CSV table of C-alpha atoms in Angstrom, one decimal:
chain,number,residue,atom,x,y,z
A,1,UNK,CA,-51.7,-42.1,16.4
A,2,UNK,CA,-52.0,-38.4,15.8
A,3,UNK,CA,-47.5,-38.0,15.8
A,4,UNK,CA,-47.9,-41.1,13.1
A,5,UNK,CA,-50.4,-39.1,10.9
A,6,UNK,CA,-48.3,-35.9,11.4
A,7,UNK,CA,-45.2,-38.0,10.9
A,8,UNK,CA,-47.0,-39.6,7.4
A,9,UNK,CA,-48.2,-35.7,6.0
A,10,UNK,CA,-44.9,-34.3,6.8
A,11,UNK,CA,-43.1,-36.8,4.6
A,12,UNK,CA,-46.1,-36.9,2.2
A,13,UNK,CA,-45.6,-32.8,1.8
A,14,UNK,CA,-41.5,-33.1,1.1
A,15,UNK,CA,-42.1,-35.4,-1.2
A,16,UNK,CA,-44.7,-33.2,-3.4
A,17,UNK,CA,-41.9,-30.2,-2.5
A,18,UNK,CA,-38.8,-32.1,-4.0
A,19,UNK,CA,-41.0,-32.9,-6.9
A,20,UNK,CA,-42.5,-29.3,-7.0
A,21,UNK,CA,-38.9,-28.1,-6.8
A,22,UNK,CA,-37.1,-30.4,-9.7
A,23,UNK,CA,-40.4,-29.7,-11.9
A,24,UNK,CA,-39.4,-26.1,-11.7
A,25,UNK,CA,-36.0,-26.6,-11.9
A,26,UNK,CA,-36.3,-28.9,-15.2
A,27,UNK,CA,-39.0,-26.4,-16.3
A,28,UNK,CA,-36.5,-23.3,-16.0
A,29,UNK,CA,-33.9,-26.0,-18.1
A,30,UNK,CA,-36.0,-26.5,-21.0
A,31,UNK,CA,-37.3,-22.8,-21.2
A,32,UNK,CA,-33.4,-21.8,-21.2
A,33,UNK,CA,-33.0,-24.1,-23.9
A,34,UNK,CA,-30.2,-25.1,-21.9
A,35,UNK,CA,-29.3,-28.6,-23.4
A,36,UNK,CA,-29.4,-26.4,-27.0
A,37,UNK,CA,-26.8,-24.1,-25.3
A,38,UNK,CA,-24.8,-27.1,-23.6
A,39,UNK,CA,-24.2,-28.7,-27.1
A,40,UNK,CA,-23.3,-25.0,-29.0
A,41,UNK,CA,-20.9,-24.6,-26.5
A,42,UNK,CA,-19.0,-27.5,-27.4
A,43,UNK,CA,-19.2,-27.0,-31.1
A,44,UNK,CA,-17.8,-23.1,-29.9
A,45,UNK,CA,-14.4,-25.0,-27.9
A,46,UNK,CA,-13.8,-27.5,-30.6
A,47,UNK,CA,-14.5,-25.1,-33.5
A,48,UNK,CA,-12.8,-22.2,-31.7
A,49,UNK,CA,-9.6,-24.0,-31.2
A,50,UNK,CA,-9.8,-26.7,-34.3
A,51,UNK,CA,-10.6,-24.5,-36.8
A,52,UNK,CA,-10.1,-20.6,-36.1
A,53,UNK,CA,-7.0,-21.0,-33.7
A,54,UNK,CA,-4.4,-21.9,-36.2
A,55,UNK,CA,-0.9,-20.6,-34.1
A,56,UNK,CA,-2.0,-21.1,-30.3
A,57,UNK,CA,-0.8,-23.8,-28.3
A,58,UNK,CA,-3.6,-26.2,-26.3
A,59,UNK,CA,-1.6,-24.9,-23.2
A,60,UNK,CA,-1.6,-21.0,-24.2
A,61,UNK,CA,-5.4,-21.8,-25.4
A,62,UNK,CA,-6.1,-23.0,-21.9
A,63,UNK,CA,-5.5,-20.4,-20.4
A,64,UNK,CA,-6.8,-17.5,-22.6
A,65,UNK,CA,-9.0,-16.4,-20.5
A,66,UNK,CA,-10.5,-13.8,-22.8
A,67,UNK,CA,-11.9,-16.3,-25.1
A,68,UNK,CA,-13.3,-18.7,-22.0
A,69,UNK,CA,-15.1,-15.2,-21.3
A,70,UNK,CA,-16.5,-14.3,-24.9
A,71,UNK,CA,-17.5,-18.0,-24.7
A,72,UNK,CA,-19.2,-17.8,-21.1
A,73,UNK,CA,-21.1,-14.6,-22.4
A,74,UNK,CA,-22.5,-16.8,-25.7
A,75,UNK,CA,-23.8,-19.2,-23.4
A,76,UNK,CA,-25.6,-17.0,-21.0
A,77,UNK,CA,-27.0,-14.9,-24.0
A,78,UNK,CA,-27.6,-18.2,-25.6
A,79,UNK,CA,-29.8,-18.9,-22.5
A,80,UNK,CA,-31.4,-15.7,-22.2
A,81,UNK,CA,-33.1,-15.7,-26.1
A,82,UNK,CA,-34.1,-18.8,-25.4
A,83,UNK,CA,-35.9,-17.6,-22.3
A,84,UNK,CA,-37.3,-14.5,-23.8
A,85,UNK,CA,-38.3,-16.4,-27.2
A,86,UNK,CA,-40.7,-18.8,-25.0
A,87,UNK,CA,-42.2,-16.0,-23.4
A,88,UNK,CA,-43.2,-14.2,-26.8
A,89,UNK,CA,-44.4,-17.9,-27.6
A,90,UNK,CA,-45.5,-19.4,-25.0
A,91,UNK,CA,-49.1,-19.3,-26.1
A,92,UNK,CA,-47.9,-21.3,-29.4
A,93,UNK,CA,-46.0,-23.5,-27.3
A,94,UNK,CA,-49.3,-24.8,-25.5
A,95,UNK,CA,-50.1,-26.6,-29.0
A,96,UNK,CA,-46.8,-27.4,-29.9
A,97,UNK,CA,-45.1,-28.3,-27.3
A,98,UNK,CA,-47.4,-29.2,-24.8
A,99,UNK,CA,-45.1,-31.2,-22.6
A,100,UNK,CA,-42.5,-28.6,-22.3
A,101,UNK,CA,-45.2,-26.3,-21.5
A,102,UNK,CA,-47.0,-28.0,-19.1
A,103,UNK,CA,-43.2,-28.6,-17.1
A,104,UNK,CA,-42.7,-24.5,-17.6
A,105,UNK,CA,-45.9,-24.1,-16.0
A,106,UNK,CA,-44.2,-24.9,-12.4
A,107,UNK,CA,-42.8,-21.7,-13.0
A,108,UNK,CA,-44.4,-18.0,-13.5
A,109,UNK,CA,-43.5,-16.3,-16.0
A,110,UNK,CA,-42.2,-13.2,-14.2
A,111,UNK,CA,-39.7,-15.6,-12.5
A,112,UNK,CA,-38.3,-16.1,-16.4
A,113,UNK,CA,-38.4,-12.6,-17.5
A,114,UNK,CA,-36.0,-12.0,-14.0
A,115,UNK,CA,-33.5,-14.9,-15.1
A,116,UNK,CA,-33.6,-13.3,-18.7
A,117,UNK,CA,-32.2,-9.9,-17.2
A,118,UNK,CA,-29.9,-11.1,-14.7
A,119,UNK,CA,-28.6,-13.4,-17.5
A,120,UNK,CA,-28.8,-10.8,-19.9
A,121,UNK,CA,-26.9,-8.0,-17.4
A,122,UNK,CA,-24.0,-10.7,-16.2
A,123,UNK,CA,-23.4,-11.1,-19.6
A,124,UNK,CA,-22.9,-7.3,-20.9
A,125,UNK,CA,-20.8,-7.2,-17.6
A,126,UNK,CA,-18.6,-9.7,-18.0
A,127,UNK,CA,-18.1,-8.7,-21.7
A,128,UNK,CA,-17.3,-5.0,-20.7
A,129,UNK,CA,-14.5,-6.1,-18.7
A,130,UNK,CA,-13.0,-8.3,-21.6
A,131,UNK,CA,-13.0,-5.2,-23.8
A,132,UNK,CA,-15.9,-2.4,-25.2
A,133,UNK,CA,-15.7,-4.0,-28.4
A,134,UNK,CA,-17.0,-7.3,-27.1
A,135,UNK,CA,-19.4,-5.4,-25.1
A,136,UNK,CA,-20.6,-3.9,-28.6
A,137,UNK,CA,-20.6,-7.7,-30.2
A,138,UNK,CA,-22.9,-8.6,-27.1
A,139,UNK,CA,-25.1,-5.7,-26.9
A,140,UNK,CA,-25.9,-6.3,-31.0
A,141,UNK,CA,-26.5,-9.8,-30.5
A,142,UNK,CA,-28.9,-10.1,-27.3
A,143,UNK,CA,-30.9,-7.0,-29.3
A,144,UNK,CA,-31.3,-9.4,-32.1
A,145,UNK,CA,-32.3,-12.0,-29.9
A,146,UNK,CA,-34.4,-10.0,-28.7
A,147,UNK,CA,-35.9,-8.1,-31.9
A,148,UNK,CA,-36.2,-12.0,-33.4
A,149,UNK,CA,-38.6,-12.8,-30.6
A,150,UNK,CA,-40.5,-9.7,-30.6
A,151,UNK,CA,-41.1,-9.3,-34.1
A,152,UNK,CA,-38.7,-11.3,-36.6
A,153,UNK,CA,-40.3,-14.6,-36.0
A,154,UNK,CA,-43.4,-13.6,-37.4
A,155,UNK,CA,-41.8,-12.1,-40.7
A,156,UNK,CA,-41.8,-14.2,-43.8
A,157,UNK,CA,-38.7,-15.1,-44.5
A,158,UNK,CA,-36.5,-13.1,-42.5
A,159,UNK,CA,-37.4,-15.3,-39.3
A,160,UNK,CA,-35.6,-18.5,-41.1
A,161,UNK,CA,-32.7,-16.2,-41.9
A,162,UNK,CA,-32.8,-14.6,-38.9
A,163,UNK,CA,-32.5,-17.3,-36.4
A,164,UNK,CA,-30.0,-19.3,-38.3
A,165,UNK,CA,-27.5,-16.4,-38.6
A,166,UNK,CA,-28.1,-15.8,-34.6
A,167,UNK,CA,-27.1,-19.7,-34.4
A,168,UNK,CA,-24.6,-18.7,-35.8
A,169,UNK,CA,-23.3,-15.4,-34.9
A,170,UNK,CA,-21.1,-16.2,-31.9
A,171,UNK,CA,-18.8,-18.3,-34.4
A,172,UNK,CA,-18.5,-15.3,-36.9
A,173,UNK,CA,-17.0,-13.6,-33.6
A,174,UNK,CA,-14.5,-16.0,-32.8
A,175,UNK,CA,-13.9,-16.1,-36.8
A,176,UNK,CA,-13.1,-12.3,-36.5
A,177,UNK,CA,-11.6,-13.0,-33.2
A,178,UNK,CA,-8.4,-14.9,-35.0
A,179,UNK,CA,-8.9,-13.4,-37.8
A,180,UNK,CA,-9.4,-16.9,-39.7
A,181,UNK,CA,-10.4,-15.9,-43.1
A,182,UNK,CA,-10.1,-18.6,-45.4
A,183,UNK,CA,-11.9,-20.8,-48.5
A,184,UNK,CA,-12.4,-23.1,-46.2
A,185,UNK,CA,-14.0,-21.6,-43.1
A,186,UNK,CA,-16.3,-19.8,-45.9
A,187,UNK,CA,-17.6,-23.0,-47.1
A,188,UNK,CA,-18.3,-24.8,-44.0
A,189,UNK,CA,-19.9,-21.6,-42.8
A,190,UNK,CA,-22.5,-22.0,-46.2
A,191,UNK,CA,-22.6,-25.6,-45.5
A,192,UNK,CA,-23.6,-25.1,-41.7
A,193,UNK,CA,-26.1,-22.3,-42.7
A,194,UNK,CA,-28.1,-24.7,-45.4
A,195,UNK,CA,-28.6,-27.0,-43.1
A,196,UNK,CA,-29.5,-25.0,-39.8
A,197,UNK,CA,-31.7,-23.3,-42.7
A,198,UNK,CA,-33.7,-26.6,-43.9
A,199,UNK,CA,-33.8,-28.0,-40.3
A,200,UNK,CA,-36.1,-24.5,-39.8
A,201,UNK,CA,-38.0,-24.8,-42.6
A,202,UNK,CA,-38.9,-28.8,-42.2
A,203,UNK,CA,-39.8,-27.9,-38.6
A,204,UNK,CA,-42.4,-24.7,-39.9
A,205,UNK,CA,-43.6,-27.5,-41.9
A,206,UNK,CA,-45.0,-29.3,-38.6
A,207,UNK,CA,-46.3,-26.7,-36.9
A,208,UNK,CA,-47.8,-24.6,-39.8
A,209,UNK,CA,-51.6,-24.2,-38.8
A,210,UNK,CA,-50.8,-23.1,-35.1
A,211,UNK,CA,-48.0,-20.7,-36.8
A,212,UNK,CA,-50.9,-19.4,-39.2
A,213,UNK,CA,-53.4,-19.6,-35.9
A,214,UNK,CA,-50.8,-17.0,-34.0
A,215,UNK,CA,-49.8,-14.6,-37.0
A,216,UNK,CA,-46.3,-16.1,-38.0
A,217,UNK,CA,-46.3,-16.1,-41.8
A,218,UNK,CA,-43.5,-19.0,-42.6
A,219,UNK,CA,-42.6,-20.5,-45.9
A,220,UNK,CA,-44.8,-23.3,-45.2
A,221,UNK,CA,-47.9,-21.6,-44.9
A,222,UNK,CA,-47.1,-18.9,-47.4
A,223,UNK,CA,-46.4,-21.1,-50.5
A,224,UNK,CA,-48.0,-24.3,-51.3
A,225,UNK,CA,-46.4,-28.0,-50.3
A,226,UNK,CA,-45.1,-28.6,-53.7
A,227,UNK,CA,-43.4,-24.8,-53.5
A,228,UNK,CA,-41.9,-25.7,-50.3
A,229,UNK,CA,-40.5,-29.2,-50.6
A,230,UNK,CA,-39.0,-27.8,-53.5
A,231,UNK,CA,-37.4,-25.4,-51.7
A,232,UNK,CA,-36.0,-27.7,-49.1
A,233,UNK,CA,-35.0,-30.0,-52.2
A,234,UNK,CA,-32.9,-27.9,-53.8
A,235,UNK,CA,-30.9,-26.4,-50.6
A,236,UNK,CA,-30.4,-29.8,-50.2
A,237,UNK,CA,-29.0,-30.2,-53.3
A,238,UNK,CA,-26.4,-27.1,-52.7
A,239,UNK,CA,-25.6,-28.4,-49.3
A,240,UNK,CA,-24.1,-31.2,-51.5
A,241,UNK,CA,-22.9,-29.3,-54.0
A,242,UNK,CA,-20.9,-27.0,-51.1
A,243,UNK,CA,-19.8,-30.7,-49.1
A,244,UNK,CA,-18.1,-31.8,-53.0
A,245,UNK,CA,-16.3,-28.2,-53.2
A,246,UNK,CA,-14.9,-28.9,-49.6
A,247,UNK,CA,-13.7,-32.0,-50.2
A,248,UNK,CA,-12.1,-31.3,-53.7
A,249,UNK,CA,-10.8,-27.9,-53.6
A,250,UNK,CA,-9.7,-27.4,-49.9
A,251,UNK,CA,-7.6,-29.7,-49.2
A,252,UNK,CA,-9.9,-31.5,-46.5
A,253,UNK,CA,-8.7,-35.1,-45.1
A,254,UNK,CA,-8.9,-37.5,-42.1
A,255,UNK,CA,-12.5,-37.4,-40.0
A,256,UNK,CA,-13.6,-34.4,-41.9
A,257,UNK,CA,-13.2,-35.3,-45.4
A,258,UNK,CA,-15.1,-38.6,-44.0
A,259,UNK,CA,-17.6,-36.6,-42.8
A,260,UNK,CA,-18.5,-34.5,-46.0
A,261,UNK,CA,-18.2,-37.9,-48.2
A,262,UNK,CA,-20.8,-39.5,-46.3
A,263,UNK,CA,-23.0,-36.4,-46.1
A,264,UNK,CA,-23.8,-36.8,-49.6
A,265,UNK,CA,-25.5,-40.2,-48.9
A,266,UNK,CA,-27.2,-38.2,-45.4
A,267,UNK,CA,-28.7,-35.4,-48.2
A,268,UNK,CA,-29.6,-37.6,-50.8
A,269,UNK,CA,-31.8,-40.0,-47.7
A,270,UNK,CA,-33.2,-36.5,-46.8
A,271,UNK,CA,-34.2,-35.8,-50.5
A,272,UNK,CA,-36.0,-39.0,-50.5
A,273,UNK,CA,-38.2,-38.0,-47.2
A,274,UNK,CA,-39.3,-35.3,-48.5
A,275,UNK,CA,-40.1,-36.0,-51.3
A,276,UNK,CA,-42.4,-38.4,-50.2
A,277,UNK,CA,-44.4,-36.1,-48.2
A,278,UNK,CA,-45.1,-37.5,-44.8
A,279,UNK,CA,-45.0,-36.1,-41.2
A,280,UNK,CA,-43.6,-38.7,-40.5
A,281,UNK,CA,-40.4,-38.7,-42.5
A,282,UNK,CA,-40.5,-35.0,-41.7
A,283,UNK,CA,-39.7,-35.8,-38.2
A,284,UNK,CA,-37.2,-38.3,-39.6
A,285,UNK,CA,-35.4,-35.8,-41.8
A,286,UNK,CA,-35.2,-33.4,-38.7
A,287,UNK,CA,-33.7,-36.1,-36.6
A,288,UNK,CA,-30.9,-37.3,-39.2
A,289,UNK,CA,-29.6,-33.0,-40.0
A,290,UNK,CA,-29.8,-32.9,-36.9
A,291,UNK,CA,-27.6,-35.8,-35.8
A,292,UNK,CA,-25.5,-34.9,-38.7
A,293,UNK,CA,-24.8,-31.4,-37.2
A,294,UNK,CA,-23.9,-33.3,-33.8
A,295,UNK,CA,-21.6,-35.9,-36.1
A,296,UNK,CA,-19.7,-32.7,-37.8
A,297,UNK,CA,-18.6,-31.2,-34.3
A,298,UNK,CA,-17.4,-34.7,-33.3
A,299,UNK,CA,-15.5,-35.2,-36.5
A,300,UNK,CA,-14.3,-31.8,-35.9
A,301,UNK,CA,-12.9,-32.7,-32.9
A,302,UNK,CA,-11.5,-36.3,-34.0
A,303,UNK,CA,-9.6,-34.4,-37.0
A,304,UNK,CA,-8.3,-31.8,-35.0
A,305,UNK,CA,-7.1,-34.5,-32.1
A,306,UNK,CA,-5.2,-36.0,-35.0
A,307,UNK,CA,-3.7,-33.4,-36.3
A,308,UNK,CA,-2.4,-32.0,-33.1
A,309,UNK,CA,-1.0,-35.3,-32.0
């Protein structure tokens, strides 16, 4: 009777382990941002080799091994801001996130702050051995992550602009990389930029009284709801403004010009969420940029298959 109980309480006790164990694990997953990372790193392939690698063969690209390590650093310094960024947060995150929070709480917080500098250290070490200007790219970026955590978040303005241009920083490198300089890369820059930008402001939108709780002065709770939705209105409107110059004047076709044609109709469905004002349709207008983002890397990739072949 006793060996049964024993028997029942040891199984009882690996089952709460495993669960302990994958809760931590999925915990250290979502405070990495890690699924976040996964999908930047296949806009960085597609984009790196579609778009800014305009002489290289898939074969010679395969086995550049320089750019698989600028790429490998992105995604570990990728992984470390998101890290450090929820522990400058995680207080706000109890409010507005409190599922992810509750799964990060499986884990101590010194146990993230350890992963951020080993992350942050393999990183800087693998990019030394590519070349010291890489190392200087990296050291710059992972202090802005940094600096965006620790203070930029909080600044009006600046903390839109800030974190979109860190979204977007590792593809200015590979842009300076290949030296791609064209009308073209410019204006799907912009384009990306406007809508990374409204995506940032929409979501202030939902969380504005626990931002104004915690001291982070956003557009939202700076200006008033009429200010803002103007705001997001009209960068809409240039977003669509920036997809009609890539079609027309840069010589876009196939998957891509599809793409930018049928943004026009995503914006214009956007413009009519928020203007009528809802939290609701705000989540809805997060969800479509969003996909629409996701869409453009795929059509990236589809156009770029079909040009190669």
């Amino acid at each position: 009777m006793n060996s049964e109980k024993e028997n029942f309480q040891e199984k009882n006790y690996t089952k709460k382990s495993f669960i302990y164990r994958f809760s931590q694990f999925v915990g250290f997953l979502l405070g990495a941002r890690f699924f976040v990372a996964a999908i930047l790193t296949l806009a960085l392939y597609v984009s790196t080799f579609f778009l800014f690698n305009q002489d290289e063969s898939f074969r010679k690209f395969v086995f550049d091994f320089k750019v698989h390590g600028i790429i490998f650093c992105t995604v570990l310094t990728i992984l470390a801001g998101g890290i450090i960024n929820q522990f400058y947060d995680f207080e706000k995150d109890h409010l507005v996130k409190p599922f992810r929070t509750r799964i990060q709480s499986f884990i101590k917080q010194k146990y993230f702050l350890y992963a951020y500098l080993v992350l942050s250290i393999i990183s800087l070490g693998v990019a030394w051995m590519i070349s010291h200007n890489v190392f200087i790219f990296f050291i710059v970026y992972q202090f802005f992550m940094w600096f965006y955590s620790h203070k930029l978040s909080r600044i009006l303005i600046l903390n839109n602009l800030t974190f979109v241009s860190l979204t977007l920083y590792p593809f200015f490198g590979m842009m300076v990389y290949y030296q791609t300089f064209s009308k073209k890369v410019l204006l799907m820059a912009v384009f990306l930029f406007l809508i990374l930008l409204c995506i940032d402001i929409v979501k202030d939108t939902l969380t504005k009284r626990v931002d104004e709780t915690f001291g982070y002065t956003t557009i939202p709770n700076y200006f008033k709801p009429t200010i803002v939705n103007r705001i997001i209105v009209s960068l809409l409107i240039i977003t669509m403004v920036v997809s009609m110059k890539l079609i027309i004047r840069t010589g876009i076709a196939g998957f891509m010009a599809y793409y930018f044609a049928a943004g026009l109709f995503v914006f214009i469905t956007c413009i009519y969420l928020i203007i009528n004002n809802t939290r609701r349709n705000k989540f809805f207008t997060i969800t479509i940029l969003r996909f629409w983002v996701f869409a453009g890397i795929i059509a990236m990739l589809l156009s770029g298959l079909e040009g190669k072949l």
